[in-house]
Amino acid sequence: MHFYFPDSQDMVSPTYDFLKDEYSPMRVRQRDDLYAHEVLGESPYDGMLVSKAIVDGSVKGPGNYTEAQRQRMYRLGVRTFFRLPSGVKTMGDCGAFNYASETDPPYTTVDVVDFYEGCGFEAGVSMDHIILGYNASVADGDEDPEWSRRQQLSIRLAEEFIAEVDRRGRPFESVGAAQGWSPTSYAESVDRLQEAGYRRIALGGMVPLKTPDILACLAAIDQVRKPDVQMHLLGVTRVESMSEFECLGVTSFDSTTPLRQAFMDDRSNFHTAQHAFTAIRIPQVDGNPSLRRAILAGTVNQQQALRLERRALSALRSFDEGSLGAESTLEAVLDYESLVNGDKKSYRERYIEMLEAAPWKSCKCQMCRSHGVEIAIFRGTERNKRRGFHNLTVLAEMVHALPDRSDTRKASTRGQS
């Protein structure tokens, strides 16, 4: 099972000063900042997935790349741009979620092939249009007409795509994008893509689906899937079900979930193989919008806020060094939390759990070894993304620890070659 990490220009500065919370004045982001595979010493993913919508933009806007970064990507190619080590694969896709609300995709097939070929990707996914709905029990012909239109559009675009790639001498591997709204419709899409010549198929639109629904779709697909056809899950993690996915033909997946949960989830911020802990929130006085408003309104004293912020940070660092107990540390953290949150909910019980376990102390990843308790603190992009990089290493270990089910997968295939 191979894990691809979708790019969104997530990098960290190796010279960031955690004590002063400031960057080096000589820092140049693209030149000096590091990707996860660089800062960790070993890549936590088997491949990178890069979307055309992220690089070139779409109807929603210019994307995540500056014009200079975009030009550099085309000039250097994907491998050199990301400074990828050998063995890390590259795959491009269109970023269909970025134009899901549009009537039609904003690109042509030639646009997409030009992007993949121009940037030197090893594999590229055909353009598709996400179906915004799922109903496993809908009868044939009773589905939303828009669902059927998007499915047929995705199939037609996939047929155009593989023909254009073949015409250019196959500069990269063609991956067909399948869309559906039920197990039967997904199986129909996969069957059509196999007929078009695809031997690798990416299943789109499954992110909102519950695991039993995904398994039902994979089981239906397995009835028509040819023995040599491999499946890729777009945006789906579900590590606990990966062995079952693999038995049904899945060989790869991509997800940003471990990184995003580090700073976007209310609870599951710091991952271990057994549990997800809540990071300890110590927002910067001058960087937290609600706290700044309270200071400007006169309801919070700025000097008191600064004093409690520094005390909480100092307590956590002393706890990490072993010179301060968990109770005193928790008291300092909660004093600052009370000032920041007022009467809103407290994370007290979750902080107790985090301090008692101190999972960063037993973690062997480069982030935890280098920065200690700083990785457990929810505060600013440098700590938060490093914690996300730590989460990626946990996912990688869990995926690579899965038992090899390749023989079972081959035996389960009922499709005709």
mmCIF file with all atom_site columns, C-alpha atoms in Angstrom, residues 75-215:
data_model
loop_
_atom_site.group_PDB
_atom_site.id
_atom_site.type_symbol
_atom_site.label_atom_id
_atom_site.label_alt_id
_atom_site.label_comp_id
_atom_site.label_asym_id
_atom_site.label_entity_id
_atom_site.label_seq_id
_atom_site.pdbx_PDB_ins_code
_atom_site.Cartn_x
_atom_site.Cartn_y
_atom_site.Cartn_z
_atom_site.occupancy
_atom_site.B_iso_or_equiv
_atom_site.pdbx_formal_charge
_atom_site.auth_seq_id
_atom_site.auth_comp_id
_atom_site.auth_asym_id
_atom_site.auth_atom_id
_atom_site.pdbx_PDB_model_num
ATOM 1   C CA . ARG A 1 75  ? 10.962  25.282 -15.559 1.00 0.00 ? 75  ARG A CA 1
ATOM 2   C CA . LEU A 1 76  ? 12.508  22.784 -13.134 1.00 0.00 ? 76  LEU A CA 1
ATOM 3   C CA . GLY A 1 77  ? 9.928   20.003 -13.181 1.00 0.00 ? 77  GLY A CA 1
ATOM 4   C CA . VAL A 1 78  ? 8.156   18.439 -10.239 1.00 0.00 ? 78  VAL A CA 1
ATOM 5   C CA . ARG A 1 79  ? 11.054  16.350 -8.911  1.00 0.00 ? 79  ARG A CA 1
ATOM 6   C CA . THR A 1 80  ? 13.591  19.168 -8.825  1.00 0.00 ? 80  THR A CA 1
ATOM 7   C CA . PHE A 1 81  ? 11.052  21.733 -7.591  1.00 0.00 ? 81  PHE A CA 1
ATOM 8   C CA . PHE A 1 82  ? 10.221  19.602 -4.544  1.00 0.00 ? 82  PHE A CA 1
ATOM 9   C CA . ARG A 1 83  ? 13.803  18.350 -4.148  1.00 0.00 ? 83  ARG A CA 1
ATOM 10  C CA . LEU A 1 84  ? 12.419  14.816 -3.992  1.00 0.00 ? 84  LEU A CA 1
ATOM 11  C CA . PRO A 1 85  ? 14.645  11.905 -2.989  1.00 0.00 ? 85  PRO A CA 1
ATOM 12  C CA . SER A 1 86  ? 14.811  8.913  -5.298  1.00 0.00 ? 86  SER A CA 1
ATOM 13  C CA . GLY A 1 87  ? 12.005  6.482  -4.704  1.00 0.00 ? 87  GLY A CA 1
ATOM 14  C CA . VAL A 1 88  ? 9.333   9.091  -3.972  1.00 0.00 ? 88  VAL A CA 1
ATOM 15  C CA . LYS A 1 89  ? 6.806   8.880  -6.796  1.00 0.00 ? 89  LYS A CA 1
ATOM 16  C CA . THR A 1 90  ? 4.916   11.783 -8.385  1.00 0.00 ? 90  THR A CA 1
ATOM 17  C CA . MET A 1 91  ? 1.306   11.965 -9.521  1.00 0.00 ? 91  MET A CA 1
ATOM 18  C CA . GLY A 1 92  ? -0.701  14.867 -10.872 1.00 0.00 ? 92  GLY A CA 1
ATOM 19  C CA . ASP A 1 93  ? -4.434  15.440 -10.726 1.00 0.00 ? 93  ASP A CA 1
ATOM 20  C CA . CYS A 1 94  ? -6.868  18.231 -11.581 1.00 0.00 ? 94  CYS A CA 1
ATOM 21  C CA . GLY A 1 95  ? -8.101  19.164 -8.099  1.00 0.00 ? 95  GLY A CA 1
ATOM 22  C CA . ALA A 1 96  ? -11.752 18.523 -8.903  1.00 0.00 ? 96  ALA A CA 1
ATOM 23  C CA . PHE A 1 97  ? -12.999 19.733 -5.503  1.00 0.00 ? 97  PHE A CA 1
ATOM 24  C CA . ASN A 1 98  ? -11.865 23.222 -6.503  1.00 0.00 ? 98  ASN A CA 1
ATOM 25  C CA . TYR A 1 99  ? -14.435 23.395 -9.314  1.00 0.00 ? 99  TYR A CA 1
ATOM 26  C CA . ALA A 1 100 ? -17.080 21.006 -7.982  1.00 0.00 ? 100 ALA A CA 1
ATOM 27  C CA . SER A 1 101 ? -19.767 23.727 -7.951  1.00 0.00 ? 101 SER A CA 1
ATOM 28  C CA . GLU A 1 102 ? -19.211 24.628 -11.622 1.00 0.00 ? 102 GLU A CA 1
ATOM 29  C CA . THR A 1 103 ? -21.290 23.197 -14.460 1.00 0.00 ? 103 THR A CA 1
ATOM 30  C CA . ASP A 1 104 ? -18.199 21.911 -16.253 1.00 0.00 ? 104 ASP A CA 1
ATOM 31  C CA . PRO A 1 105 ? -14.471 21.565 -15.453 1.00 0.00 ? 105 PRO A CA 1
ATOM 32  C CA . PRO A 1 106 ? -12.459 24.719 -16.277 1.00 0.00 ? 106 PRO A CA 1
ATOM 33  C CA . TYR A 1 107 ? -9.709  22.937 -18.254 1.00 0.00 ? 107 TYR A CA 1
ATOM 34  C CA . THR A 1 108 ? -9.433  21.059 -21.514 1.00 0.00 ? 108 THR A CA 1
ATOM 35  C CA . THR A 1 109 ? -7.876  17.624 -21.848 1.00 0.00 ? 109 THR A CA 1
ATOM 36  C CA . VAL A 1 110 ? -4.913  19.172 -23.655 1.00 0.00 ? 110 VAL A CA 1
ATOM 37  C CA . ASP A 1 111 ? -4.442  21.650 -20.768 1.00 0.00 ? 111 ASP A CA 1
ATOM 38  C CA . VAL A 1 112 ? -4.238  18.773 -18.294 1.00 0.00 ? 112 VAL A CA 1
ATOM 39  C CA . VAL A 1 113 ? -1.867  16.637 -20.369 1.00 0.00 ? 113 VAL A CA 1
ATOM 40  C CA . ASP A 1 114 ? 0.339   19.684 -20.980 1.00 0.00 ? 114 ASP A CA 1
ATOM 41  C CA . PHE A 1 115 ? 0.549   20.223 -17.195 1.00 0.00 ? 115 PHE A CA 1
ATOM 42  C CA . TYR A 1 116 ? 1.512   16.629 -16.424 1.00 0.00 ? 116 TYR A CA 1
ATOM 43  C CA . GLU A 1 117 ? 3.977   16.347 -19.293 1.00 0.00 ? 117 GLU A CA 1
ATOM 44  C CA . GLY A 1 118 ? 5.437   19.827 -18.815 1.00 0.00 ? 118 GLY A CA 1
ATOM 45  C CA . CYS A 1 119 ? 6.125   19.240 -15.124 1.00 0.00 ? 119 CYS A CA 1
ATOM 46  C CA . GLY A 1 120 ? 7.473   15.729 -15.616 1.00 0.00 ? 120 GLY A CA 1
ATOM 47  C CA . PHE A 1 121 ? 4.988   13.715 -13.551 1.00 0.00 ? 121 PHE A CA 1
ATOM 48  C CA . GLU A 1 122 ? 5.343   9.948  -13.510 1.00 0.00 ? 122 GLU A CA 1
ATOM 49  C CA . ALA A 1 123 ? 1.560   9.490  -13.442 1.00 0.00 ? 123 ALA A CA 1
ATOM 50  C CA . GLY A 1 124 ? -1.428  11.715 -14.139 1.00 0.00 ? 124 GLY A CA 1
ATOM 51  C CA . VAL A 1 125 ? -5.144  11.402 -13.353 1.00 0.00 ? 125 VAL A CA 1
ATOM 52  C CA . SER A 1 126 ? -7.711  12.148 -16.041 1.00 0.00 ? 126 SER A CA 1
ATOM 53  C CA . MET A 1 127 ? -9.984  15.146 -15.571 1.00 0.00 ? 127 MET A CA 1
ATOM 54  C CA . ASP A 1 128 ? -13.241 14.394 -13.771 1.00 0.00 ? 128 ASP A CA 1
ATOM 55  C CA . HIS A 1 129 ? -16.252 16.142 -12.283 1.00 0.00 ? 129 HIS A CA 1
ATOM 56  C CA . ILE A 1 130 ? -17.239 15.233 -8.724  1.00 0.00 ? 130 ILE A CA 1
ATOM 57  C CA . ILE A 1 131 ? -20.712 13.858 -8.121  1.00 0.00 ? 131 ILE A CA 1
ATOM 58  C CA . LEU A 1 132 ? -22.159 15.733 -5.164  1.00 0.00 ? 132 LEU A CA 1
ATOM 59  C CA . GLY A 1 133 ? -24.249 12.973 -3.684  1.00 0.00 ? 133 GLY A CA 1
ATOM 60  C CA . TYR A 1 134 ? -24.397 9.311  -2.725  1.00 0.00 ? 134 TYR A CA 1
ATOM 61  C CA . ASN A 1 135 ? -27.349 6.922  -2.558  1.00 0.00 ? 135 ASN A CA 1
ATOM 62  C CA . ALA A 1 136 ? -26.617 3.209  -2.559  1.00 0.00 ? 136 ALA A CA 1
ATOM 63  C CA . SER A 1 137 ? -30.278 2.218  -2.906  1.00 0.00 ? 137 SER A CA 1
ATOM 64  C CA . VAL A 1 138 ? -31.360 4.438  -5.802  1.00 0.00 ? 138 VAL A CA 1
ATOM 65  C CA . ALA A 1 139 ? -32.791 2.417  -8.677  1.00 0.00 ? 139 ALA A CA 1
ATOM 66  C CA . ASP A 1 140 ? -31.225 2.491  -12.127 1.00 0.00 ? 140 ASP A CA 1
ATOM 67  C CA . GLY A 1 141 ? -32.619 5.480  -13.988 1.00 0.00 ? 141 GLY A CA 1
ATOM 68  C CA . ASP A 1 142 ? -33.968 7.146  -10.832 1.00 0.00 ? 142 ASP A CA 1
ATOM 69  C CA . GLU A 1 143 ? -30.709 8.893  -9.925  1.00 0.00 ? 143 GLU A CA 1
ATOM 70  C CA . ASP A 1 144 ? -30.319 12.668 -10.104 1.00 0.00 ? 144 ASP A CA 1
ATOM 71  C CA . PRO A 1 145 ? -29.797 13.508 -13.813 1.00 0.00 ? 145 PRO A CA 1
ATOM 72  C CA . GLU A 1 146 ? -26.836 15.715 -12.830 1.00 0.00 ? 146 GLU A CA 1
ATOM 73  C CA . TRP A 1 147 ? -25.127 12.720 -11.216 1.00 0.00 ? 147 TRP A CA 1
ATOM 74  C CA . SER A 1 148 ? -25.468 10.717 -14.415 1.00 0.00 ? 148 SER A CA 1
ATOM 75  C CA . ARG A 1 149 ? -24.274 13.663 -16.517 1.00 0.00 ? 149 ARG A CA 1
ATOM 76  C CA . ARG A 1 150 ? -21.145 14.087 -14.417 1.00 0.00 ? 150 ARG A CA 1
ATOM 77  C CA . GLN A 1 151 ? -20.414 10.379 -14.523 1.00 0.00 ? 151 GLN A CA 1
ATOM 78  C CA . GLN A 1 152 ? -20.687 10.226 -18.308 1.00 0.00 ? 152 GLN A CA 1
ATOM 79  C CA . LEU A 1 153 ? -18.681 13.452 -18.651 1.00 0.00 ? 153 LEU A CA 1
ATOM 80  C CA . SER A 1 154 ? -15.883 12.008 -16.501 1.00 0.00 ? 154 SER A CA 1
ATOM 81  C CA . ILE A 1 155 ? -15.818 8.825  -18.595 1.00 0.00 ? 155 ILE A CA 1
ATOM 82  C CA . ARG A 1 156 ? -15.722 10.781 -21.865 1.00 0.00 ? 156 ARG A CA 1
ATOM 83  C CA . LEU A 1 157 ? -12.916 13.005 -20.576 1.00 0.00 ? 157 LEU A CA 1
ATOM 84  C CA . ALA A 1 158 ? -10.999 9.913  -19.448 1.00 0.00 ? 158 ALA A CA 1
ATOM 85  C CA . GLU A 1 159 ? -11.317 8.429  -22.944 1.00 0.00 ? 159 GLU A CA 1
ATOM 86  C CA . GLU A 1 160 ? -10.035 11.664 -24.481 1.00 0.00 ? 160 GLU A CA 1
ATOM 87  C CA . PHE A 1 161 ? -7.234  11.793 -21.930 1.00 0.00 ? 161 PHE A CA 1
ATOM 88  C CA . ILE A 1 162 ? -5.794  8.322  -22.533 1.00 0.00 ? 162 ILE A CA 1
ATOM 89  C CA . ALA A 1 163 ? -6.003  8.841  -26.291 1.00 0.00 ? 163 ALA A CA 1
ATOM 90  C CA . GLU A 1 164 ? -4.062  12.125 -26.030 1.00 0.00 ? 164 GLU A CA 1
ATOM 91  C CA . VAL A 1 165 ? -1.439  10.560 -23.742 1.00 0.00 ? 165 VAL A CA 1
ATOM 92  C CA . ASP A 1 166 ? -1.030  7.628  -26.139 1.00 0.00 ? 166 ASP A CA 1
ATOM 93  C CA . ARG A 1 167 ? -0.716  10.053 -29.076 1.00 0.00 ? 167 ARG A CA 1
ATOM 94  C CA . ARG A 1 168 ? 2.195   11.759 -27.294 1.00 0.00 ? 168 ARG A CA 1
ATOM 95  C CA . GLY A 1 169 ? 4.052   8.496  -26.769 1.00 0.00 ? 169 GLY A CA 1
ATOM 96  C CA . ARG A 1 170 ? 2.919   7.913  -23.158 1.00 0.00 ? 170 ARG A CA 1
ATOM 97  C CA . PRO A 1 171 ? 5.223   10.401 -21.377 1.00 0.00 ? 171 PRO A CA 1
ATOM 98  C CA . PHE A 1 172 ? 3.563   9.371  -18.088 1.00 0.00 ? 172 PHE A CA 1
ATOM 99  C CA . GLU A 1 173 ? 1.249   6.683  -16.759 1.00 0.00 ? 173 GLU A CA 1
ATOM 100 C CA . SER A 1 174 ? -2.441  7.353  -17.420 1.00 0.00 ? 174 SER A CA 1
ATOM 101 C CA . VAL A 1 175 ? -4.704  7.013  -14.387 1.00 0.00 ? 175 VAL A CA 1
ATOM 102 C CA . GLY A 1 176 ? -8.439  7.064  -15.056 1.00 0.00 ? 176 GLY A CA 1
ATOM 103 C CA . ALA A 1 177 ? -10.747 8.951  -12.692 1.00 0.00 ? 177 ALA A CA 1
ATOM 104 C CA . ALA A 1 178 ? -13.975 7.126  -11.792 1.00 0.00 ? 178 ALA A CA 1
ATOM 105 C CA . GLN A 1 179 ? -17.022 8.839  -10.341 1.00 0.00 ? 179 GLN A CA 1
ATOM 106 C CA . GLY A 1 180 ? -20.248 7.342  -9.013  1.00 0.00 ? 180 GLY A CA 1
ATOM 107 C CA . TRP A 1 181 ? -23.110 7.712  -6.560  1.00 0.00 ? 181 TRP A CA 1
ATOM 108 C CA . SER A 1 182 ? -23.546 4.033  -5.568  1.00 0.00 ? 182 SER A CA 1
ATOM 109 C CA . PRO A 1 183 ? -21.652 0.731  -5.672  1.00 0.00 ? 183 PRO A CA 1
ATOM 110 C CA . THR A 1 184 ? -23.261 -0.140 -8.995  1.00 0.00 ? 184 THR A CA 1
ATOM 111 C CA . SER A 1 185 ? -22.456 3.197  -10.648 1.00 0.00 ? 185 SER A CA 1
ATOM 112 C CA . TYR A 1 186 ? -18.838 3.134  -9.458  1.00 0.00 ? 186 TYR A CA 1
ATOM 113 C CA . ALA A 1 187 ? -18.484 -0.388 -10.858 1.00 0.00 ? 187 ALA A CA 1
ATOM 114 C CA . GLU A 1 188 ? -19.935 0.817  -14.175 1.00 0.00 ? 188 GLU A CA 1
ATOM 115 C CA . SER A 1 189 ? -17.395 3.652  -14.344 1.00 0.00 ? 189 SER A CA 1
ATOM 116 C CA . VAL A 1 190 ? -14.491 1.322  -13.591 1.00 0.00 ? 190 VAL A CA 1
ATOM 117 C CA . ASP A 1 191 ? -15.692 -1.166 -16.218 1.00 0.00 ? 191 ASP A CA 1
ATOM 118 C CA . ARG A 1 192 ? -15.856 1.587  -18.846 1.00 0.00 ? 192 ARG A CA 1
ATOM 119 C CA . LEU A 1 193 ? -12.394 2.873  -17.940 1.00 0.00 ? 193 LEU A CA 1
ATOM 120 C CA . GLN A 1 194 ? -10.937 -0.625 -18.242 1.00 0.00 ? 194 GLN A CA 1
ATOM 121 C CA . GLU A 1 195 ? -12.472 -0.884 -21.705 1.00 0.00 ? 195 GLU A CA 1
ATOM 122 C CA . ALA A 1 196 ? -10.755 2.389  -22.591 1.00 0.00 ? 196 ALA A CA 1
ATOM 123 C CA . GLY A 1 197 ? -7.387  0.842  -21.685 1.00 0.00 ? 197 GLY A CA 1
ATOM 124 C CA . TYR A 1 198 ? -6.741  1.967  -18.118 1.00 0.00 ? 198 TYR A CA 1
ATOM 125 C CA . ARG A 1 199 ? -4.832  -0.318 -15.776 1.00 0.00 ? 199 ARG A CA 1
ATOM 126 C CA . ARG A 1 200 ? -4.803  2.119  -12.887 1.00 0.00 ? 200 ARG A CA 1
ATOM 127 C CA . ILE A 1 201 ? -7.982  3.862  -11.732 1.00 0.00 ? 201 ILE A CA 1
ATOM 128 C CA . ALA A 1 202 ? -8.502  6.585  -9.123  1.00 0.00 ? 202 ALA A CA 1
ATOM 129 C CA . LEU A 1 203 ? -11.818 6.626  -7.277  1.00 0.00 ? 203 LEU A CA 1
ATOM 130 C CA . GLY A 1 204 ? -13.024 10.184 -6.710  1.00 0.00 ? 204 GLY A CA 1
ATOM 131 C CA . GLY A 1 205 ? -15.798 11.662 -4.588  1.00 0.00 ? 205 GLY A CA 1
ATOM 132 C CA . MET A 1 206 ? -15.414 9.165  -1.728  1.00 0.00 ? 206 MET A CA 1
ATOM 133 C CA . VAL A 1 207 ? -14.134 11.570 0.932   1.00 0.00 ? 207 VAL A CA 1
ATOM 134 C CA . PRO A 1 208 ? -17.611 12.134 2.519   1.00 0.00 ? 208 PRO A CA 1
ATOM 135 C CA . LEU A 1 209 ? -18.503 8.416  2.436   1.00 0.00 ? 209 LEU A CA 1
ATOM 136 C CA . LYS A 1 210 ? -18.541 6.248  5.546   1.00 0.00 ? 210 LYS A CA 1
ATOM 137 C CA . THR A 1 211 ? -16.189 3.277  5.564   1.00 0.00 ? 211 THR A CA 1
ATOM 138 C CA . PRO A 1 212 ? -18.952 0.642  5.021   1.00 0.00 ? 212 PRO A CA 1
ATOM 139 C CA . ASP A 1 213 ? -20.070 2.572  1.913   1.00 0.00 ? 213 ASP A CA 1
ATOM 140 C CA . ILE A 1 214 ? -16.517 2.647  0.558   1.00 0.00 ? 214 ILE A CA 1
ATOM 141 C CA . LEU A 1 215 ? -16.174 -1.087 1.165   1.00 0.00 ? 215 LEU A CA 1
#
